[in-house]
Short mmCIF file of N, CA and C in Angstrom, two decimals:
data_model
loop_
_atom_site.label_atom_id
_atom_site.label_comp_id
_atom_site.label_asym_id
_atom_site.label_seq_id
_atom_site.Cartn_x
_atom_site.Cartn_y
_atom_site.Cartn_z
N UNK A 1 85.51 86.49 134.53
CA UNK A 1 86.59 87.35 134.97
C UNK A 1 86.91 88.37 133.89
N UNK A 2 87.28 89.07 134.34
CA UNK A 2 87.49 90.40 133.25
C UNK A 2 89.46 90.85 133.21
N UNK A 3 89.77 91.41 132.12
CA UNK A 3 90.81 91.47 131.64
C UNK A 3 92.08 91.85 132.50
N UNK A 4 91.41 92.88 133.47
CA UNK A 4 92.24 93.33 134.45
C UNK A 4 92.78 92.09 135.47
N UNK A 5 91.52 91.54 135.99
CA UNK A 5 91.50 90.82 136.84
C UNK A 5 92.60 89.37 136.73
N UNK A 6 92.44 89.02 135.43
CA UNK A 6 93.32 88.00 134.10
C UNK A 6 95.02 88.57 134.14
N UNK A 7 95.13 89.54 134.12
CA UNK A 7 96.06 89.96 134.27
C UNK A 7 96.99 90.37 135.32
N UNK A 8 96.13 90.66 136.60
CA UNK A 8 96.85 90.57 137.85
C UNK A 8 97.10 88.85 138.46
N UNK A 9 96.17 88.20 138.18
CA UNK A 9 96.32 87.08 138.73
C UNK A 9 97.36 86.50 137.65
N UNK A 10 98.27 86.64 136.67
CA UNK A 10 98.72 86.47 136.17
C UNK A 10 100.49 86.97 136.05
N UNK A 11 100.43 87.92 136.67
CA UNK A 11 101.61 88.27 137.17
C UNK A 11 101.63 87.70 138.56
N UNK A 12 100.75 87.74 139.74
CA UNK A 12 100.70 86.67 141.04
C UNK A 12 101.05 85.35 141.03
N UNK A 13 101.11 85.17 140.04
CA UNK A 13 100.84 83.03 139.54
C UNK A 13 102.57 83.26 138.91
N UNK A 14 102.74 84.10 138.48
CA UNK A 14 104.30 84.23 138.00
C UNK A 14 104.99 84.57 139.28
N UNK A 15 104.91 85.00 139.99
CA UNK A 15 105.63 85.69 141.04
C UNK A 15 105.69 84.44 142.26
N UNK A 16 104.25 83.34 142.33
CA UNK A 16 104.64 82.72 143.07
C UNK A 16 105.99 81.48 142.82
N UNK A 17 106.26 81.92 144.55
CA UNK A 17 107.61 80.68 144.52
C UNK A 17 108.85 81.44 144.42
N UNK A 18 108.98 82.55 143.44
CA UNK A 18 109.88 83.10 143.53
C UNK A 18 110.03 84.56 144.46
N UNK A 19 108.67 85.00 144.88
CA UNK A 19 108.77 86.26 146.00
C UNK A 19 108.42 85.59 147.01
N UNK A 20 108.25 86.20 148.30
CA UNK A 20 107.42 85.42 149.62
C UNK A 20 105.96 86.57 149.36
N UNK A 21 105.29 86.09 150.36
CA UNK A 21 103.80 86.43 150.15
C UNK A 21 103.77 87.81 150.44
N UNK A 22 104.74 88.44 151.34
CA UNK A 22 104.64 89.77 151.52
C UNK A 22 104.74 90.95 150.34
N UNK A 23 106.09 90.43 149.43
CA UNK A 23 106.03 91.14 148.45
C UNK A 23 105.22 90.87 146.99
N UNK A 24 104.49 89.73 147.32
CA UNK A 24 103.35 89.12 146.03
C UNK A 24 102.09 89.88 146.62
N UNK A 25 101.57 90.24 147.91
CA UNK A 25 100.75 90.64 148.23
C UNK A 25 100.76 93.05 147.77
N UNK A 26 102.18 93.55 147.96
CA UNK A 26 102.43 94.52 147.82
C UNK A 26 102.83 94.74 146.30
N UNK A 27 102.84 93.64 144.97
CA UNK A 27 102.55 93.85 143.86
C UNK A 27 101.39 93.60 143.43
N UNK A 28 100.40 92.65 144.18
CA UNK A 28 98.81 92.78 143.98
C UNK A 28 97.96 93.81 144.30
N UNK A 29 98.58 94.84 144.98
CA UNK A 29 98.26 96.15 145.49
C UNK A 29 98.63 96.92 144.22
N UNK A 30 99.50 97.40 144.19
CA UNK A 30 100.12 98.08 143.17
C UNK A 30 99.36 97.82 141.91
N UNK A 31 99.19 96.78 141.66
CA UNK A 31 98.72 96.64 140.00
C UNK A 31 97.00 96.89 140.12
N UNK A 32 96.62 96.33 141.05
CA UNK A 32 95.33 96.96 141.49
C UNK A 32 94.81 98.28 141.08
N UNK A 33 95.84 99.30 142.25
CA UNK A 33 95.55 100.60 142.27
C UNK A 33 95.62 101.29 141.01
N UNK A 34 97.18 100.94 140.30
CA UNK A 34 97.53 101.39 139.35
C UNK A 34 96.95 101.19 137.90
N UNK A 35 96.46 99.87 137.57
CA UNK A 35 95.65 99.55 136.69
C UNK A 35 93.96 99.89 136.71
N UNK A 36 94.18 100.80 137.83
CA UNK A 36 92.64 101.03 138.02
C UNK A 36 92.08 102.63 137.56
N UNK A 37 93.43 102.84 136.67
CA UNK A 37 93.49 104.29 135.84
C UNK A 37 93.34 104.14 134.55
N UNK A 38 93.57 102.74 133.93
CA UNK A 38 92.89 102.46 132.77
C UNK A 38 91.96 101.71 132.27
N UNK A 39 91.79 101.70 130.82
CA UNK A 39 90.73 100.88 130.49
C UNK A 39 91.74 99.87 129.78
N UNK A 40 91.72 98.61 129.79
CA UNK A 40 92.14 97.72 129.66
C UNK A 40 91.54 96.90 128.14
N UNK A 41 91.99 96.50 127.47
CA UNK A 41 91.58 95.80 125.86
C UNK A 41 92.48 94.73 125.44
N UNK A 42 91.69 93.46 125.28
CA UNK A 42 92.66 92.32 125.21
C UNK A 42 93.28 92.87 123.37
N UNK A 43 94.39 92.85 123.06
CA UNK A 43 94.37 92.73 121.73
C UNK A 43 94.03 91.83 120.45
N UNK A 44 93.56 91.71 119.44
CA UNK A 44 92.83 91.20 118.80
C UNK A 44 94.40 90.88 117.89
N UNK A 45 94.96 89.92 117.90
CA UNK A 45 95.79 88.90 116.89
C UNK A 45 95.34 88.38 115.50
N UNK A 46 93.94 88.23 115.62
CA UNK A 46 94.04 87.26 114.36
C UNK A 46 93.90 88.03 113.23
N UNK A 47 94.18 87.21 112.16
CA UNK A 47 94.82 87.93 110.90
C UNK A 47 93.15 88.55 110.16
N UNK A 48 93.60 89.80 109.68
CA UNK A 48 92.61 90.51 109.07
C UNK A 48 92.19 90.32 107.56
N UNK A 49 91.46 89.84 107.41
CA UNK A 49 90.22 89.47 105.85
C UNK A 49 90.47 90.73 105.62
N UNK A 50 91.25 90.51 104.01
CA UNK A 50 91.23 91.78 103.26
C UNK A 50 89.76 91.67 102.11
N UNK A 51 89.27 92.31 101.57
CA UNK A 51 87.76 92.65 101.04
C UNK A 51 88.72 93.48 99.77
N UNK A 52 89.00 92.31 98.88
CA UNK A 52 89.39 93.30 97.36
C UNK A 52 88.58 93.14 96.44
N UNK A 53 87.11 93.07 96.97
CA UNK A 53 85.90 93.08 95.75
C UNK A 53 85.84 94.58 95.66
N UNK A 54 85.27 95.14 94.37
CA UNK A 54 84.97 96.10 94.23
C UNK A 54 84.07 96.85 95.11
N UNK A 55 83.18 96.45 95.83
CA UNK A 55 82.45 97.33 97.08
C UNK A 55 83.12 97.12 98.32
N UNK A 56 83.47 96.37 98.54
CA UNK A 56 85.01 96.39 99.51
C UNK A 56 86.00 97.67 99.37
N UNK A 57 86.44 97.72 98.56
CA UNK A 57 87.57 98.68 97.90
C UNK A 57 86.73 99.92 98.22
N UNK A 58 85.63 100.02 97.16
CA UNK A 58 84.41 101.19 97.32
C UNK A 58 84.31 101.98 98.94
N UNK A 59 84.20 100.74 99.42
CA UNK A 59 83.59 101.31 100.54
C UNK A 59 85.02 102.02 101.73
N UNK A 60 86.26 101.48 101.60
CA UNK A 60 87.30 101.67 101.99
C UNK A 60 87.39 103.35 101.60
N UNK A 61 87.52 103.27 100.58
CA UNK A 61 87.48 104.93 99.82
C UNK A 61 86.60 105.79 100.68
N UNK A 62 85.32 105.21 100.61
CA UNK A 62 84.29 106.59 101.32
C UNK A 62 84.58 106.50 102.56
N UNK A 63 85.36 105.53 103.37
CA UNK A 63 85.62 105.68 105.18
C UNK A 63 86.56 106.36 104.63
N UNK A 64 87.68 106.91 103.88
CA UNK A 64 88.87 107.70 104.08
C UNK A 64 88.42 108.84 103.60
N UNK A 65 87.10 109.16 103.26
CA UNK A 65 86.43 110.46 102.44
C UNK A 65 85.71 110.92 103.69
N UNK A 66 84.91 110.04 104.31
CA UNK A 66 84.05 110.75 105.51
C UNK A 66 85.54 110.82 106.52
N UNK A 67 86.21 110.31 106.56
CA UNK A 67 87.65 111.10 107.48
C UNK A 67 87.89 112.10 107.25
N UNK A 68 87.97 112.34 106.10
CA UNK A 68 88.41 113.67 105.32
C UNK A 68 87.33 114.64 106.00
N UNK A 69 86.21 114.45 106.37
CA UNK A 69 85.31 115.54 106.51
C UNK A 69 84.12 115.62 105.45
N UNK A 70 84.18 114.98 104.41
CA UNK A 70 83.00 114.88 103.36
C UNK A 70 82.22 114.63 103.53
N UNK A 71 80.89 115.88 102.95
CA UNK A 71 79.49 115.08 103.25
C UNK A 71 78.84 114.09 102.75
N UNK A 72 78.06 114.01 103.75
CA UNK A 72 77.71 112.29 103.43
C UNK A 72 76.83 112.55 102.02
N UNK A 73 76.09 113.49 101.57
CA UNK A 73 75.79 114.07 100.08
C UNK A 73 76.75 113.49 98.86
N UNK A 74 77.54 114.24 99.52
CA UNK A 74 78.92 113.83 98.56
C UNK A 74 79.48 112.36 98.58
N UNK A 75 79.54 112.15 99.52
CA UNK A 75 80.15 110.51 99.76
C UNK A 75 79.43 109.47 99.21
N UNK A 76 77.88 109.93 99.10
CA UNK A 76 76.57 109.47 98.72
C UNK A 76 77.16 109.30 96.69
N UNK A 77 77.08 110.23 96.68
CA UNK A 77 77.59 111.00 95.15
C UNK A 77 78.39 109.98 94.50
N UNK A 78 79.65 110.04 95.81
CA UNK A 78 81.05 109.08 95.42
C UNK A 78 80.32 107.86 95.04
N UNK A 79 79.60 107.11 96.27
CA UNK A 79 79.77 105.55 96.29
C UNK A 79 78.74 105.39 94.68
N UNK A 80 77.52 106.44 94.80
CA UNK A 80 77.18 105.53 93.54
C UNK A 80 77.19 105.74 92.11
N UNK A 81 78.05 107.06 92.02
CA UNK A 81 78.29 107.08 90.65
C UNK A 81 79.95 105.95 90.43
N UNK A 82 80.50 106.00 91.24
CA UNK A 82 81.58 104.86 91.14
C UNK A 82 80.73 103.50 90.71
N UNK A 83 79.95 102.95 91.82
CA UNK A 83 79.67 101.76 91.96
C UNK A 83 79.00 101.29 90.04
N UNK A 84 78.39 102.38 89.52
CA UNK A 84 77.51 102.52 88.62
C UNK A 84 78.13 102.21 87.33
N UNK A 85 79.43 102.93 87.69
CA UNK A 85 80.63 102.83 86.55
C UNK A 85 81.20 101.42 86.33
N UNK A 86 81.48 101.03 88.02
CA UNK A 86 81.80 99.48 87.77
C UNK A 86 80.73 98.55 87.52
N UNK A 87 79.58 98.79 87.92
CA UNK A 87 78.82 97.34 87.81
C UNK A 87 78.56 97.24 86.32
N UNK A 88 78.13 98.39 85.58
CA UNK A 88 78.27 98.68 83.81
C UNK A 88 79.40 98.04 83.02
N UNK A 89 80.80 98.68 83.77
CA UNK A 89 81.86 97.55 82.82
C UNK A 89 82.23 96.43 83.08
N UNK A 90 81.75 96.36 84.46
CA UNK A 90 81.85 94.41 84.78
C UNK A 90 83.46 94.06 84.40
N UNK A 91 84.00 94.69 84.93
CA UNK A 91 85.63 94.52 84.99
C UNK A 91 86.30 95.08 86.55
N UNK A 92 87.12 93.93 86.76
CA UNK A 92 87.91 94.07 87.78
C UNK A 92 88.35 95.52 87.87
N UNK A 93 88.02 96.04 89.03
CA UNK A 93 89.28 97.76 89.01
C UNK A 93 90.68 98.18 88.38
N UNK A 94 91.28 96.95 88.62
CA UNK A 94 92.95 97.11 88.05
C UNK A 94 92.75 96.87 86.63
N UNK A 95 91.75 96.41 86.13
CA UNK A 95 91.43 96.69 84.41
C UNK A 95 90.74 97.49 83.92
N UNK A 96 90.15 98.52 84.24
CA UNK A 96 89.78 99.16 84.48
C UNK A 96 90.39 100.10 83.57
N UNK A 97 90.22 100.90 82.52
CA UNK A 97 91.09 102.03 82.01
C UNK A 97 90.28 103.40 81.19
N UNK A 98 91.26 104.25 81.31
CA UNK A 98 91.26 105.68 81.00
C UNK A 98 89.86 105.40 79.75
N UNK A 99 90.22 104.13 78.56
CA UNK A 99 89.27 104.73 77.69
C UNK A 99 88.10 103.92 78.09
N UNK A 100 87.98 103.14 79.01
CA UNK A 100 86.95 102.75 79.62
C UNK A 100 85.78 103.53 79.77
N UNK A 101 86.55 104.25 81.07
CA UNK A 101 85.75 105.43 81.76
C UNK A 101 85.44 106.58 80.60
N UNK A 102 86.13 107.08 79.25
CA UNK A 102 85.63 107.75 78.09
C UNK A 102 84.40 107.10 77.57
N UNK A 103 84.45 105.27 77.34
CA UNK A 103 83.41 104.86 76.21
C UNK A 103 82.48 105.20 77.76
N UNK A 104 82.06 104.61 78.53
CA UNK A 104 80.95 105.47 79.37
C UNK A 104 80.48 106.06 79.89
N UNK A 105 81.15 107.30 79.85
CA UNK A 105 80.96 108.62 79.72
C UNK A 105 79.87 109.05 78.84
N UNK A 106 80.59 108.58 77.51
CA UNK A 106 80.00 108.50 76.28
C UNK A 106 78.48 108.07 75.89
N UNK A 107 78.56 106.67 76.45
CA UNK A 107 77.38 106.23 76.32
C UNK A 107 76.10 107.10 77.05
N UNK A 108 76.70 107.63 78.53
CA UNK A 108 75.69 108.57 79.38
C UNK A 108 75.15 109.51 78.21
N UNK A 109 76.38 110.02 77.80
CA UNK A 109 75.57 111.16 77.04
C UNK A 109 74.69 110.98 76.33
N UNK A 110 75.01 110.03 75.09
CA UNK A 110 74.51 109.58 73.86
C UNK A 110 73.02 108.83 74.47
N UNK A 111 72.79 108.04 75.35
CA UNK A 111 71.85 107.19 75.74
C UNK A 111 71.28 107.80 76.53
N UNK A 112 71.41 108.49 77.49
CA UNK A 112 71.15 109.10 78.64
C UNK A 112 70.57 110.78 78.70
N UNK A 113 71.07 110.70 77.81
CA UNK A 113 71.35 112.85 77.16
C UNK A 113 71.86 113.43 78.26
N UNK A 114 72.41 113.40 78.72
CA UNK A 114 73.45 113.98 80.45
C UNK A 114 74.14 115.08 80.20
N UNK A 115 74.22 115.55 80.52
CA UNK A 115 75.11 117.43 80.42
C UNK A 115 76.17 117.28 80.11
N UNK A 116 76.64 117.95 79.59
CA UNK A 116 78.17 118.25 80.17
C UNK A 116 78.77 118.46 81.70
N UNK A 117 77.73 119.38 82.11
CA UNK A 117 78.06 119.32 83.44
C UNK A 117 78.28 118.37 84.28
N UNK A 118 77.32 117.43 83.91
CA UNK A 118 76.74 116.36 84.82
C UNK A 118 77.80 115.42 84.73
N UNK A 119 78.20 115.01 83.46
CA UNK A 119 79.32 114.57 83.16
C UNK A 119 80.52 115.01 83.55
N UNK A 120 81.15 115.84 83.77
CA UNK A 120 81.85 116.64 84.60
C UNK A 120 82.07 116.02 85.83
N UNK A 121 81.20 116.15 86.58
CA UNK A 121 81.08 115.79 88.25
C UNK A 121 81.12 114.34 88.08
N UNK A 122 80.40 113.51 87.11
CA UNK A 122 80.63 112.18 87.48
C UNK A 122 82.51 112.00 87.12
N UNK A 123 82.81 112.75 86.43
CA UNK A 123 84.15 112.65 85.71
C UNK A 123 85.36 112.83 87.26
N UNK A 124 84.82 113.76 87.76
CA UNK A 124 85.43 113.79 88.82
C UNK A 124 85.53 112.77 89.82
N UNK A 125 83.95 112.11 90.32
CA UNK A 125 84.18 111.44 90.86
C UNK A 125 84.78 110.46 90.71
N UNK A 126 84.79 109.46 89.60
CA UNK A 126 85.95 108.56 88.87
C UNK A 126 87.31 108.80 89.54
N UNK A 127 88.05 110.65 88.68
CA UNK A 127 89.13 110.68 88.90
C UNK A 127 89.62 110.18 90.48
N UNK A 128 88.48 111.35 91.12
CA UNK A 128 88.86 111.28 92.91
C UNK A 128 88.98 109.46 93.15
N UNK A 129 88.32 108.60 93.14
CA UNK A 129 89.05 107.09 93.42
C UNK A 129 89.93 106.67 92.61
N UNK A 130 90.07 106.43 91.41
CA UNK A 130 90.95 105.73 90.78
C UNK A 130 92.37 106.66 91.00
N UNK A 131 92.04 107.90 91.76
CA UNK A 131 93.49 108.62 92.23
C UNK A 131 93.63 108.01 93.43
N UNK A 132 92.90 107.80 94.55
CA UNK A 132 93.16 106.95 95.44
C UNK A 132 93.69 105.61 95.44
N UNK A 133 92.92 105.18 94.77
CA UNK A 133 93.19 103.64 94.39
C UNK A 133 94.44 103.59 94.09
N UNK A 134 94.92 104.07 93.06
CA UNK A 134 96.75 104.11 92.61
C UNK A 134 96.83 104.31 93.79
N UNK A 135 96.95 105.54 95.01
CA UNK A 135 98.21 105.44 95.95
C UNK A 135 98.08 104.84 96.91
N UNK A 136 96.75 103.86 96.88
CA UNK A 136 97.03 102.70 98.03
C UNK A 136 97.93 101.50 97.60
N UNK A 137 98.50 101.00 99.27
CA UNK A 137 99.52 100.03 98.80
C UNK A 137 99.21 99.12 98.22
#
């Protein structure tokens, strides 16, 4: 049986005893016709698994970035110069700090020989989540 169907027979099963059949038969009409203008969705109750691992979190960010309209280039950009930053300091996000993100910065350069530029854009991308991150609840 399908949701609609669950639901009319469900107001009928309530109604019996207390209407006579004429007017249980002219609200089985009604909900019929009338419910036959939507689409119907049982709601989903049970409690929602929050995901506060760091690619959890990660990935939360780039669904509110591809909302935004960002290309997936960019979003691309986001998830793995972030992800790169965290799996390197192997620290929880909320420990996570300002001279953190300096010493490996640092190291890119020094180990890596990375631009300035390059450094730059990863610098950004950092800022852009850990600015998010603060203003989620």
């Amino acid at each position: 049986m399908n949701i609609r169907t669950n639901l009319i027979q469900s107001v009928i099963g309530a109604l019996s005893g207390k209407a006579d059949d004429k007017i249980i038969d002219l609200v089985q009409d009604v909900l019929i016709i009338q419910l036959n203008r939507y689409e119907l969705n049982e709601r989903c109750t049970e409690v929602a698994i929050r995901d506060d691992t760091a690619e959890g979190i990660l990935g939360k960010y780039i669904a509110t970035k591809r909302i935004e309209g960002k290309a997936e280039t960019t979003l691309r950009r986001y998830r793995e110069q972030n992800l790169a930053l965290i799996t390197y300091l192997g620290k929880h996000l909320n420990k996570i700090t300002t001279n953190d993100i300096r010493f490996y910065l640092s190291v890119k350069r020094q180990r890596d020989k990375v631009s300035n530029r390059t450094l730059d854009g990863m610098r950004r991308c950092y800022a852009s989540f850990f600015k998010w991150r603060h203003n989620q609840p």
